[in-house]
Short mmCIF file of C-alpha atoms in Angstrom, two decimals:
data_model
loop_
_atom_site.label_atom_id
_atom_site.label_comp_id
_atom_site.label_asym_id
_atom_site.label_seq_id
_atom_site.Cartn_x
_atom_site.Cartn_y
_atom_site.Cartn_z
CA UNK A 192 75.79 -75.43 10.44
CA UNK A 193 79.49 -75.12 9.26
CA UNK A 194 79.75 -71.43 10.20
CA UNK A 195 79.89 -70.83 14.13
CA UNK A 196 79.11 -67.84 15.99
CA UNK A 197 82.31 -65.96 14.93
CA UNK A 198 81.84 -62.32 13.63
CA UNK A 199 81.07 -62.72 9.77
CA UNK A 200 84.25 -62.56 7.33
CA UNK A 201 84.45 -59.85 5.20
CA UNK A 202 85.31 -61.78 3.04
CA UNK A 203 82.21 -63.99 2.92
CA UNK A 204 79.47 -63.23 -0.45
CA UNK A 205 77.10 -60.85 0.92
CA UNK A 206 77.98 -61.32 4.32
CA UNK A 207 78.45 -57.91 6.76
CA UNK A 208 81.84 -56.76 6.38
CA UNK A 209 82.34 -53.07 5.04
CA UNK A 210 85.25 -50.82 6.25
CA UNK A 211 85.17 -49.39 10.01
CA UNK A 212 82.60 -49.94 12.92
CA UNK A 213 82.35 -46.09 12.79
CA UNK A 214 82.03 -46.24 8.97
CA UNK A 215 79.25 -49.16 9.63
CA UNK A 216 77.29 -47.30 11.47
CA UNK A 217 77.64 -43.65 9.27
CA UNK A 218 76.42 -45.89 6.38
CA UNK A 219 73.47 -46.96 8.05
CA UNK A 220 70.84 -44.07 7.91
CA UNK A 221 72.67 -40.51 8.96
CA UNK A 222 70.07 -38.12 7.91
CA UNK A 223 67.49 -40.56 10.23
CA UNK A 224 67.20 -38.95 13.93
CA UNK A 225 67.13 -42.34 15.57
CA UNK A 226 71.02 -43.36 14.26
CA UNK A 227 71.36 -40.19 16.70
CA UNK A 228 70.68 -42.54 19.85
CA UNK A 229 73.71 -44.75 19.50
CA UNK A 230 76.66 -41.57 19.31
CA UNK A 231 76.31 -41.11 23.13
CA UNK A 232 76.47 -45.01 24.16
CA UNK A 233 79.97 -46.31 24.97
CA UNK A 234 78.93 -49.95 25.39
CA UNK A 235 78.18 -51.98 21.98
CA UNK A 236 74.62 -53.01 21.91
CA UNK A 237 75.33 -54.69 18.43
CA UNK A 238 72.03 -52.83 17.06
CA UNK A 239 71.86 -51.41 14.37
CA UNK A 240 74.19 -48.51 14.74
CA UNK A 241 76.72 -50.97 16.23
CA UNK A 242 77.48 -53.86 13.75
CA UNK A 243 80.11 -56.22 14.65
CA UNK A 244 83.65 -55.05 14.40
CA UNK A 245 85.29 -56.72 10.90
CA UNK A 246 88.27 -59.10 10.77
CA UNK A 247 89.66 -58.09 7.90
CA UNK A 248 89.52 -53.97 8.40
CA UNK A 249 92.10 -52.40 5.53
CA UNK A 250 92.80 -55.69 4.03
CA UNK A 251 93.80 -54.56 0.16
CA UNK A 252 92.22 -56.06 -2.75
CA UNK A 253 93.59 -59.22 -4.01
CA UNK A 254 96.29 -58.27 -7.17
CA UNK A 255 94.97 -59.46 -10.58
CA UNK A 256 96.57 -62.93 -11.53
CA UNK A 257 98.80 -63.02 -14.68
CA UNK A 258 96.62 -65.51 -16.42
CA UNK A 259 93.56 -63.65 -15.48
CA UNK A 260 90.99 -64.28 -18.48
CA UNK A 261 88.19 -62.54 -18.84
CA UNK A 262 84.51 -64.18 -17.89
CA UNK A 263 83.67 -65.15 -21.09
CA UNK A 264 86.81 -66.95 -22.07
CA UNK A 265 87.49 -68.34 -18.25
CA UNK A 266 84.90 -70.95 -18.89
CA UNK A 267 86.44 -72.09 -22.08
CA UNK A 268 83.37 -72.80 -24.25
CA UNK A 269 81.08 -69.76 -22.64
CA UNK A 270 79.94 -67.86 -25.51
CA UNK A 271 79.11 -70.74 -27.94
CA UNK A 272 80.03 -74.51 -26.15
CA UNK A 273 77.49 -77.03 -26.61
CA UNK A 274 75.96 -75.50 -23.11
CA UNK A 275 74.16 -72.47 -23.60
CA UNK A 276 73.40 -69.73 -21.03
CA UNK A 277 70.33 -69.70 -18.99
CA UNK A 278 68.89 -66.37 -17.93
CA UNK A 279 67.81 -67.36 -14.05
CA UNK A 280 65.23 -64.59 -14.28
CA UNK A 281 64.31 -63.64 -17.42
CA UNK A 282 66.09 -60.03 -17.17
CA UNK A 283 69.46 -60.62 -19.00
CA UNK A 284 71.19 -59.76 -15.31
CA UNK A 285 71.39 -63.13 -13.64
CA UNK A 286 73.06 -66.60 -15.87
CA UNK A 287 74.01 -69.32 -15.17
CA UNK A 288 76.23 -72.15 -17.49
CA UNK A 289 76.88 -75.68 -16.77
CA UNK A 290 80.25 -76.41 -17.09
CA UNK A 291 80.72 -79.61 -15.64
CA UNK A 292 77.26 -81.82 -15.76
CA UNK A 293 75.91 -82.93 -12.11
CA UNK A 294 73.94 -86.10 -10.82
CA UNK A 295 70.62 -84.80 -12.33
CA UNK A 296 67.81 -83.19 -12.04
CA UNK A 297 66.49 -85.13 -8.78
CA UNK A 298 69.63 -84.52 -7.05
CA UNK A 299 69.10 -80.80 -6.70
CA UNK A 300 68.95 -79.30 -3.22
CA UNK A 301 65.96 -78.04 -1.51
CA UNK A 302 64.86 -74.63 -0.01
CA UNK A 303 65.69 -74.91 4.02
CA UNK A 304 68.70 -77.27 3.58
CA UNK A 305 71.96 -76.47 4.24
CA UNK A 306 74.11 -76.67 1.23
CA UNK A 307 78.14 -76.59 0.80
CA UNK A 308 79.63 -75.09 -2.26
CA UNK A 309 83.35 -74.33 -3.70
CA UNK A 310 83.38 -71.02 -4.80
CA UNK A 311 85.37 -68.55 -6.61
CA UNK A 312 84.26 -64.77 -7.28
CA UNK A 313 85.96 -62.95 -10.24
CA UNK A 314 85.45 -59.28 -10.97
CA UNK A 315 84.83 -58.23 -14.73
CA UNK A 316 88.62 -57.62 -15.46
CA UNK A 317 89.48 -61.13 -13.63
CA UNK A 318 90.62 -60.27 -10.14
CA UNK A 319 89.70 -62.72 -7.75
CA UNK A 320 87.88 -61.32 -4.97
CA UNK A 321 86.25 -64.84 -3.14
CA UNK A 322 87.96 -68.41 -2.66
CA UNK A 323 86.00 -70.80 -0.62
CA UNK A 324 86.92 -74.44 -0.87
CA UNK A 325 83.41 -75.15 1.57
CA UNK A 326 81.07 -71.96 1.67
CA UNK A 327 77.56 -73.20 3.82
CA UNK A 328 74.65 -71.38 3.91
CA UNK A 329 71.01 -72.36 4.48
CA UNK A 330 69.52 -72.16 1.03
CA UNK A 331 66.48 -70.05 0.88
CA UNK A 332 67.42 -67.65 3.85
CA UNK A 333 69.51 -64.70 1.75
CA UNK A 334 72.47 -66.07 3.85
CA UNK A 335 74.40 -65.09 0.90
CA UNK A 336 74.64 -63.22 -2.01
CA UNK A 337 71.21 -62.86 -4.14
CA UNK A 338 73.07 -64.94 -7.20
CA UNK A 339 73.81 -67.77 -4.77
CA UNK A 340 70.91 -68.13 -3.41
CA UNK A 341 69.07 -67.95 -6.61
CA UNK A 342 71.09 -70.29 -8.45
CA UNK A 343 72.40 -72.77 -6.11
CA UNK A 344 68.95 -74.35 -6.03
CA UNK A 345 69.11 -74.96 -9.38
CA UNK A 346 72.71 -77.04 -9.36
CA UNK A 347 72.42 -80.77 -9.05
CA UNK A 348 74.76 -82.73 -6.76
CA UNK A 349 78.70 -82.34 -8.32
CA UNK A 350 77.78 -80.33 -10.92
CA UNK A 351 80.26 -77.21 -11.71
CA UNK A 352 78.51 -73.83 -13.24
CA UNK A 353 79.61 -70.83 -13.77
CA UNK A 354 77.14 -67.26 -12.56
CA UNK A 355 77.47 -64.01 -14.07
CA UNK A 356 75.63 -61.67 -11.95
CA UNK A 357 74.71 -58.08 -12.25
CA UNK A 358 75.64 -55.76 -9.24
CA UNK A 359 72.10 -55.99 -8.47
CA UNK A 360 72.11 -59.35 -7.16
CA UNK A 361 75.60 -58.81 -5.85
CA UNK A 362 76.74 -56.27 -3.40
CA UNK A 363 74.54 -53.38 -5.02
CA UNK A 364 75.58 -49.57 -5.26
CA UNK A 365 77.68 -49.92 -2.28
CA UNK A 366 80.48 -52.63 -3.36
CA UNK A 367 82.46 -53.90 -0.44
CA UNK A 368 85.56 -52.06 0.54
CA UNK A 369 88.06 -52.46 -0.52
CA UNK A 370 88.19 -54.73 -2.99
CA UNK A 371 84.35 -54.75 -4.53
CA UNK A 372 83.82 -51.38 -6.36
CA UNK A 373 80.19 -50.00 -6.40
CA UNK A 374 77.94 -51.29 -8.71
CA UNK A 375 80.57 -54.50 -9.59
CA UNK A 376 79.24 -57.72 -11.45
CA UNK A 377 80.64 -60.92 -10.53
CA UNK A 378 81.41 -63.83 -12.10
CA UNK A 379 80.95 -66.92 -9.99
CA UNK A 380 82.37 -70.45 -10.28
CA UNK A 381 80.50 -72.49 -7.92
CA UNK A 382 81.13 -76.14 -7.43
CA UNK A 383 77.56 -77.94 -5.43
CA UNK A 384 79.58 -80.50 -2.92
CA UNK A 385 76.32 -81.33 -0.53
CA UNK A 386 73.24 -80.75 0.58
CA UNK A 387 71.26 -81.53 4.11
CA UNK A 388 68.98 -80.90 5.85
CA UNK A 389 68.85 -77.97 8.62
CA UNK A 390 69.29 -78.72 12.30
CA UNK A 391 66.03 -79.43 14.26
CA UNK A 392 65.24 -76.15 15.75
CA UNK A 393 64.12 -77.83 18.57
CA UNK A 394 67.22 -80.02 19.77
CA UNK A 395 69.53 -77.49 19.62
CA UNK A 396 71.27 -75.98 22.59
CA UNK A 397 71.15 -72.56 23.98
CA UNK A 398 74.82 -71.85 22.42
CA UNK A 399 74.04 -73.09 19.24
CA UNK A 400 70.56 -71.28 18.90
CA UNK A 401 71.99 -68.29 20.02
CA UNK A 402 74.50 -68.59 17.25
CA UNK A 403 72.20 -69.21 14.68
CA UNK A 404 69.90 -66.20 15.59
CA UNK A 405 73.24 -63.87 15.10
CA UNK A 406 73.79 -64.74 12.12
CA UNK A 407 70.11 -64.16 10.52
CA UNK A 408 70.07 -60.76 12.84
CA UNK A 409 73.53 -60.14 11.62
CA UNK A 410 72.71 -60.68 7.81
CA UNK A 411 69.70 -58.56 8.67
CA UNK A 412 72.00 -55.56 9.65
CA UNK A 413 73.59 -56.26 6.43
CA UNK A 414 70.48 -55.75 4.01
CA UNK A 415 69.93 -52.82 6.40
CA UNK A 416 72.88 -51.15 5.34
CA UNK A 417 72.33 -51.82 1.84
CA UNK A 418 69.31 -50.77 1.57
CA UNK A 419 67.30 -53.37 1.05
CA UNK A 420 64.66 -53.33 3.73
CA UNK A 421 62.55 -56.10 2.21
CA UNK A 422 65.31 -58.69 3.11
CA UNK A 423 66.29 -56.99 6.33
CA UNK A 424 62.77 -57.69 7.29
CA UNK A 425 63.07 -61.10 5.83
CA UNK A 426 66.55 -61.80 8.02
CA UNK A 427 65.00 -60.47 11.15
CA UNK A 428 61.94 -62.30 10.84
CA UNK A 429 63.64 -65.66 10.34
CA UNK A 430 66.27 -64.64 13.57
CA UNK A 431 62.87 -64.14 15.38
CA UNK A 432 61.64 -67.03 14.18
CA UNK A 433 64.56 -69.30 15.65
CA UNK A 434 64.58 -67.55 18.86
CA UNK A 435 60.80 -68.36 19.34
CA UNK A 436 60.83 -72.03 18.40
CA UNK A 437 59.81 -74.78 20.91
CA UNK A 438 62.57 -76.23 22.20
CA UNK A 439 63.54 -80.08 24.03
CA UNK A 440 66.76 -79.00 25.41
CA UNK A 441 66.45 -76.76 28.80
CA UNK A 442 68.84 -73.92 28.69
CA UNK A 443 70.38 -71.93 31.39
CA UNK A 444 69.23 -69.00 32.76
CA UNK A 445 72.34 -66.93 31.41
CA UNK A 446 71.41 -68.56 27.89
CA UNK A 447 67.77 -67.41 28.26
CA UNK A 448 68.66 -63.82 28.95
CA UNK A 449 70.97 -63.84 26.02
CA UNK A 450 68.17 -65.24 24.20
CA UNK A 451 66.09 -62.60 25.03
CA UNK A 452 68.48 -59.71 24.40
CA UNK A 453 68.78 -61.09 20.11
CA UNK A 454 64.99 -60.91 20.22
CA UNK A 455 64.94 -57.62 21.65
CA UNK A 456 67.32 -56.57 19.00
CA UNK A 457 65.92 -58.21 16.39
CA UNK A 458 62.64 -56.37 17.01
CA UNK A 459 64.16 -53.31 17.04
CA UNK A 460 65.84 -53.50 14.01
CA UNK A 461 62.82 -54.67 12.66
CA UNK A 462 60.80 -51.66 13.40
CA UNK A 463 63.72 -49.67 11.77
CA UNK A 464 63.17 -51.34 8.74
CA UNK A 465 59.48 -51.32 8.53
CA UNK A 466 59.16 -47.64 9.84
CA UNK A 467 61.94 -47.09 6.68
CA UNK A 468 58.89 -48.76 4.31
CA UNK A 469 56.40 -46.88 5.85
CA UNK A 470 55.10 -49.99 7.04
CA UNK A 471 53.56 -48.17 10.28
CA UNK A 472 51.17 -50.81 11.86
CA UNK A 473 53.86 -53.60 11.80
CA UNK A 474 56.33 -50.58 13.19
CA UNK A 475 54.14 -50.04 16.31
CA UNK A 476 53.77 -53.78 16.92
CA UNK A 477 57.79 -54.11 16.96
CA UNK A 478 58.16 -51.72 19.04
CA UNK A 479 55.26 -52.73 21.40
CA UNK A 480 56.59 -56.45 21.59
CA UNK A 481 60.54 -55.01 22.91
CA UNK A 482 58.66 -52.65 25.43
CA UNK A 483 56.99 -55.55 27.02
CA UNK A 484 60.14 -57.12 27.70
CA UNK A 485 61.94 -54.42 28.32
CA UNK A 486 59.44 -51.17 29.41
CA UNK A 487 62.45 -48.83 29.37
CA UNK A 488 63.75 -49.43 26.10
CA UNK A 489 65.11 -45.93 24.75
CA UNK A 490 65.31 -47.23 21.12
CA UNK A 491 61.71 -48.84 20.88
CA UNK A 492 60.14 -45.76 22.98
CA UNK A 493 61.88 -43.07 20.22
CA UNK A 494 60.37 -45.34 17.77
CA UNK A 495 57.66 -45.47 18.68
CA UNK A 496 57.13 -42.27 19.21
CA UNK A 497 58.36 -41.61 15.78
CA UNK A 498 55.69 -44.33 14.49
CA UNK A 499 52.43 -42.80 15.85
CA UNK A 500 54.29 -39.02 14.81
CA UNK A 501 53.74 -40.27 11.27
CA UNK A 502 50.64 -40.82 11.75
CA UNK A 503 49.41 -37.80 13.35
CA UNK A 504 48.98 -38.99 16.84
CA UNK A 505 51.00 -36.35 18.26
CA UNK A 506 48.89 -36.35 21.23
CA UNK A 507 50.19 -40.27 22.09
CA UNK A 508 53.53 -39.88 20.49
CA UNK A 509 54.55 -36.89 23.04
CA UNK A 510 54.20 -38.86 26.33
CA UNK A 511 56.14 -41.68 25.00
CA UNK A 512 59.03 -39.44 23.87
CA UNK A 513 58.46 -37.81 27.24
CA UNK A 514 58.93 -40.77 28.84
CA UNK A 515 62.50 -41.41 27.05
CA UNK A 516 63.46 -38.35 27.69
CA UNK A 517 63.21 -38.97 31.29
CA UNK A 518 65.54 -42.14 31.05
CA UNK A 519 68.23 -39.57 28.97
CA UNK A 520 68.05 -35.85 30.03
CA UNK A 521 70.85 -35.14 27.60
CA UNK A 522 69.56 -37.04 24.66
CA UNK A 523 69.79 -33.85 22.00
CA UNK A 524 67.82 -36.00 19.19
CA UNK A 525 64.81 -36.77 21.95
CA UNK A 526 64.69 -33.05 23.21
CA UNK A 527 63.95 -32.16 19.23
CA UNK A 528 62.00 -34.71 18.36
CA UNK A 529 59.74 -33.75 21.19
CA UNK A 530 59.76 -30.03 20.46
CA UNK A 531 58.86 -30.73 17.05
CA UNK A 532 55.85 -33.08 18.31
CA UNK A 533 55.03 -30.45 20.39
CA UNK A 534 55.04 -27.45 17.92
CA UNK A 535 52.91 -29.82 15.31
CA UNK A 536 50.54 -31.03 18.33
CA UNK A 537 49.74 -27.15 18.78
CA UNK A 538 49.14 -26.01 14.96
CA UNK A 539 47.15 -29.27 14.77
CA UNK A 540 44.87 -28.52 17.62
CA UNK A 541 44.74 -24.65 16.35
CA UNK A 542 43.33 -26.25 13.70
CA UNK A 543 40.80 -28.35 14.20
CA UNK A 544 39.66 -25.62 16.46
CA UNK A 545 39.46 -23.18 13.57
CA UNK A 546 37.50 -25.91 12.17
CA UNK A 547 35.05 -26.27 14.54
CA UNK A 548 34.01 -22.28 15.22
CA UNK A 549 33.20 -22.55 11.11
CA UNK A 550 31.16 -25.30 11.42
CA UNK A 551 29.41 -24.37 14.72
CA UNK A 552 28.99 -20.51 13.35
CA UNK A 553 31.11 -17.47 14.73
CA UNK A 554 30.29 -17.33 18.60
CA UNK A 555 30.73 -13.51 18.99
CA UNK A 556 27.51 -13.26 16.78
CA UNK A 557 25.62 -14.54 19.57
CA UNK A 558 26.07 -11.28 21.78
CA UNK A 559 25.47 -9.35 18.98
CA UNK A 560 21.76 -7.24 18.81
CA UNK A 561 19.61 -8.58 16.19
CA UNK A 562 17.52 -5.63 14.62
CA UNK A 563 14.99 -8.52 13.07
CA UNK A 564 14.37 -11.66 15.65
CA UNK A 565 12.41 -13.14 12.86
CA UNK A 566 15.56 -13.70 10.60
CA UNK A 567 17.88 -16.02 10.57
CA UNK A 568 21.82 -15.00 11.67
CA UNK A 569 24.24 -15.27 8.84
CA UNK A 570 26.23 -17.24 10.85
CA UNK A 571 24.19 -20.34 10.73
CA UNK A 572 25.56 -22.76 8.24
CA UNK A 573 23.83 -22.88 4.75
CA UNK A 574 23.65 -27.08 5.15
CA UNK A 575 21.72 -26.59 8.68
CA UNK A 576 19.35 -24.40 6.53
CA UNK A 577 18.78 -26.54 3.68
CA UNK A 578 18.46 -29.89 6.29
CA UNK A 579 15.59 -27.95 8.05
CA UNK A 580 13.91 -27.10 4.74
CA UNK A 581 14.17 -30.51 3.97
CA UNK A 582 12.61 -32.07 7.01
CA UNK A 583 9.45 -29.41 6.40
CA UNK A 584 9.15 -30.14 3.53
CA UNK A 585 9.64 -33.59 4.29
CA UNK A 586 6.64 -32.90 6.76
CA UNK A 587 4.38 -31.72 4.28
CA UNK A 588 4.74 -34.52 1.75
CA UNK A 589 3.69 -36.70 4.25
CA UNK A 590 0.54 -34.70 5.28
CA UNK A 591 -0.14 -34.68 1.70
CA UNK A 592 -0.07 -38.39 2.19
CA UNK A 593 -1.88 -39.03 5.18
CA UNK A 594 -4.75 -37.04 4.04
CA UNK A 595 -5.09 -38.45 0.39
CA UNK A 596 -5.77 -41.55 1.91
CA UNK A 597 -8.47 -40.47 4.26
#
């Protein structure tokens, strides 16, 4: 891979890289109780809450050059050349335009490999925000922005094209401080200089796999923040994925702990994003999966907690939250989750208890005199009455029976 296991430029198409740690981690999820955990930590965990500190923090936006055309007229012939626009998806907010013709149609790269490109990123009014003379990403993995990856596979080998993406496919409703407004399109020149295929997951050492599960987790946190907790998923799974893989090349035991520590993270940004989708099943498993690694896991016990809360198990979720509460007396977000639980757990049981003195009749009318044994209490439910009138007469249609065919 070109890119090592350096914190991701801010710089970089849709890599992480917005503003402040503390801003990071404000954008993240503030009105969700768990983001609560990680304001009393000193050490950086790098979860979610704690995304890598930027390089470029406060670096102004690039001035507008004086010969700054806009898209259209940039690529000389774009609104009526011989080379007309294709619309990548059918929705008017992704094109693409040949400008200089490639190697063909066999020579385009493949989902998996890693490809190089030369890149330049234009906002509408011609500011450039993006150089890269060798920008390489693993095609298929949302490495990069949405455009990229969506059009890349479609360049063959030398060919020059210019993208004009909608903020959709871009950096979204959040931009990228400080030079990508919210909501921005982009105009891309890309330039496709080569295409490989990805390392064998299974020869690489413990560095190098390390590095590469970072940088899926670490695009992960950057969906996350975004919003977009389909890809988040995606980026985690594909982290997990490399972490888990067979491998030929022993590792150390420091490189095996490290190891496990992304996968523990990786799960438990995971659950975040599945318990943000409501996807509660696949929550609990996350969550179950860190705590057998690591039993005393604050983040995937709160979790947890909040999973089966959601689903009305108040009566499992309180234990667990006890339980975290244990490891973190002070923990203010724990001590209201938990009296929350409990308040719920106690107008649930109220009731179903409610419940059951309707359906078993009022019990006080038990002790009460009867003035007529030979009548039935009101309190015995109309559907017990009708069931025993049915099984009589039940009984008596199949006398009626039994003696017809004597």
């Amino acid at each position: 891979m070109a890119s090592s296991g350096e914190e991701p430029r801010s710089g970089s198409p849709g890599r992480a890289g917005t503003g402040t740690e503390a801003a990071d981690a404000a954008q993240l999820d503030t009105a969700e109780d768990f983001e609560v955990l990680e304001e009393e930590e000193e050490e950086d965990e790098d979860d979610l809450s704690e995304l890598p500190p930027l390089e470029d923090v406060g670096r102004p936006p690039a001035p507008p050059r004086e010969d700054a055309q806009p898209p259209e007229q940039s690529a000389g012939d774009a609104a009526g050349g011989p080379q007309e626009w294709l619309d990548v998806l059918g929705n008017g907010l992704l094109k693409k335009k040949t400008l200089v013709p490639g190697q063909g149609v066999d020579s385009r790269p493949q989902k998996g490999q890693d490809v190089t490109i030369r890149l330049k990123a234009t906002l509408e009014d011609g500011t450039v925000v993006e150089e890269d003379p060798a920008l390489t990403f693993t095609l298929g993995d949302c490495d990069v922005l949405q455009a990229l990856d969506l059009c890349v596979q479609l360049l063959e080998m030398g060919e020059t094209a210019l993208i004009v993406s909608e903020a959709k496919y871009c950096y979204g409703a959040q931009g990228r401080s400080p030079d990508i407004p919210p909501n921005a399109s982009l105009t891309l020149e890309v330039e496709l200089l080569a295409a490989r295929d990805a390392p064998d997951l299974e020869l690489l050492s413990g560095k190098e796999k390390i590095q590469l599960a970072n940088r899926k987790r670490e695009r992960g946190n950057f969906f996350y923040q975004q919003a977009d907790y389909v890809l988040a998923i995606n980026s985690y799974d594909i982290a997990l994925r490399i972490v888990g893989s067979s491998s030929k090349v022993d590792f150390s035991p420091d490189e095996e702990a490290e190891l496990l520590d992304v996968k523990v993270k990786c799960l438990n940004n995971l659950a975040a994003s599945q318990l943000k989708l409501d996807h509660f099943k696949a929550a609990l498993k996350s969550c179950n999966l860190v705590l057998e690694h690591q039993p005393g896991n604050i983040k995937a016990l709160f979790r947890k907690g909040k999973v089966l809360a959601q689903q009305g198990e108040y009566r499992e979720a309180i234990p667990i939250l006890k339980a975290a509460l244990k490891l973190e007396p002070s923990n203010k977000t724990i001590h209201a989750e938990l009296s929350k639980l409990v308040k719920k757990h106690a107008d649930q049981r109220n009731v179903e208890t409610e419940m059951y003195r309707k359906m078993l009749g009022n019990p006080s009318a038990a002790s009460t005199p009867r003035k007529c044994k030979d009548k039935l209490p009101w309190s015995i439910p109309w559907k017990w009455l009708f069931s025993a009138t049915a099984i009589a007469l039940g009984g008596v249609a199949l006398s009626v029976v039994i003696a017809a065919r004597n």
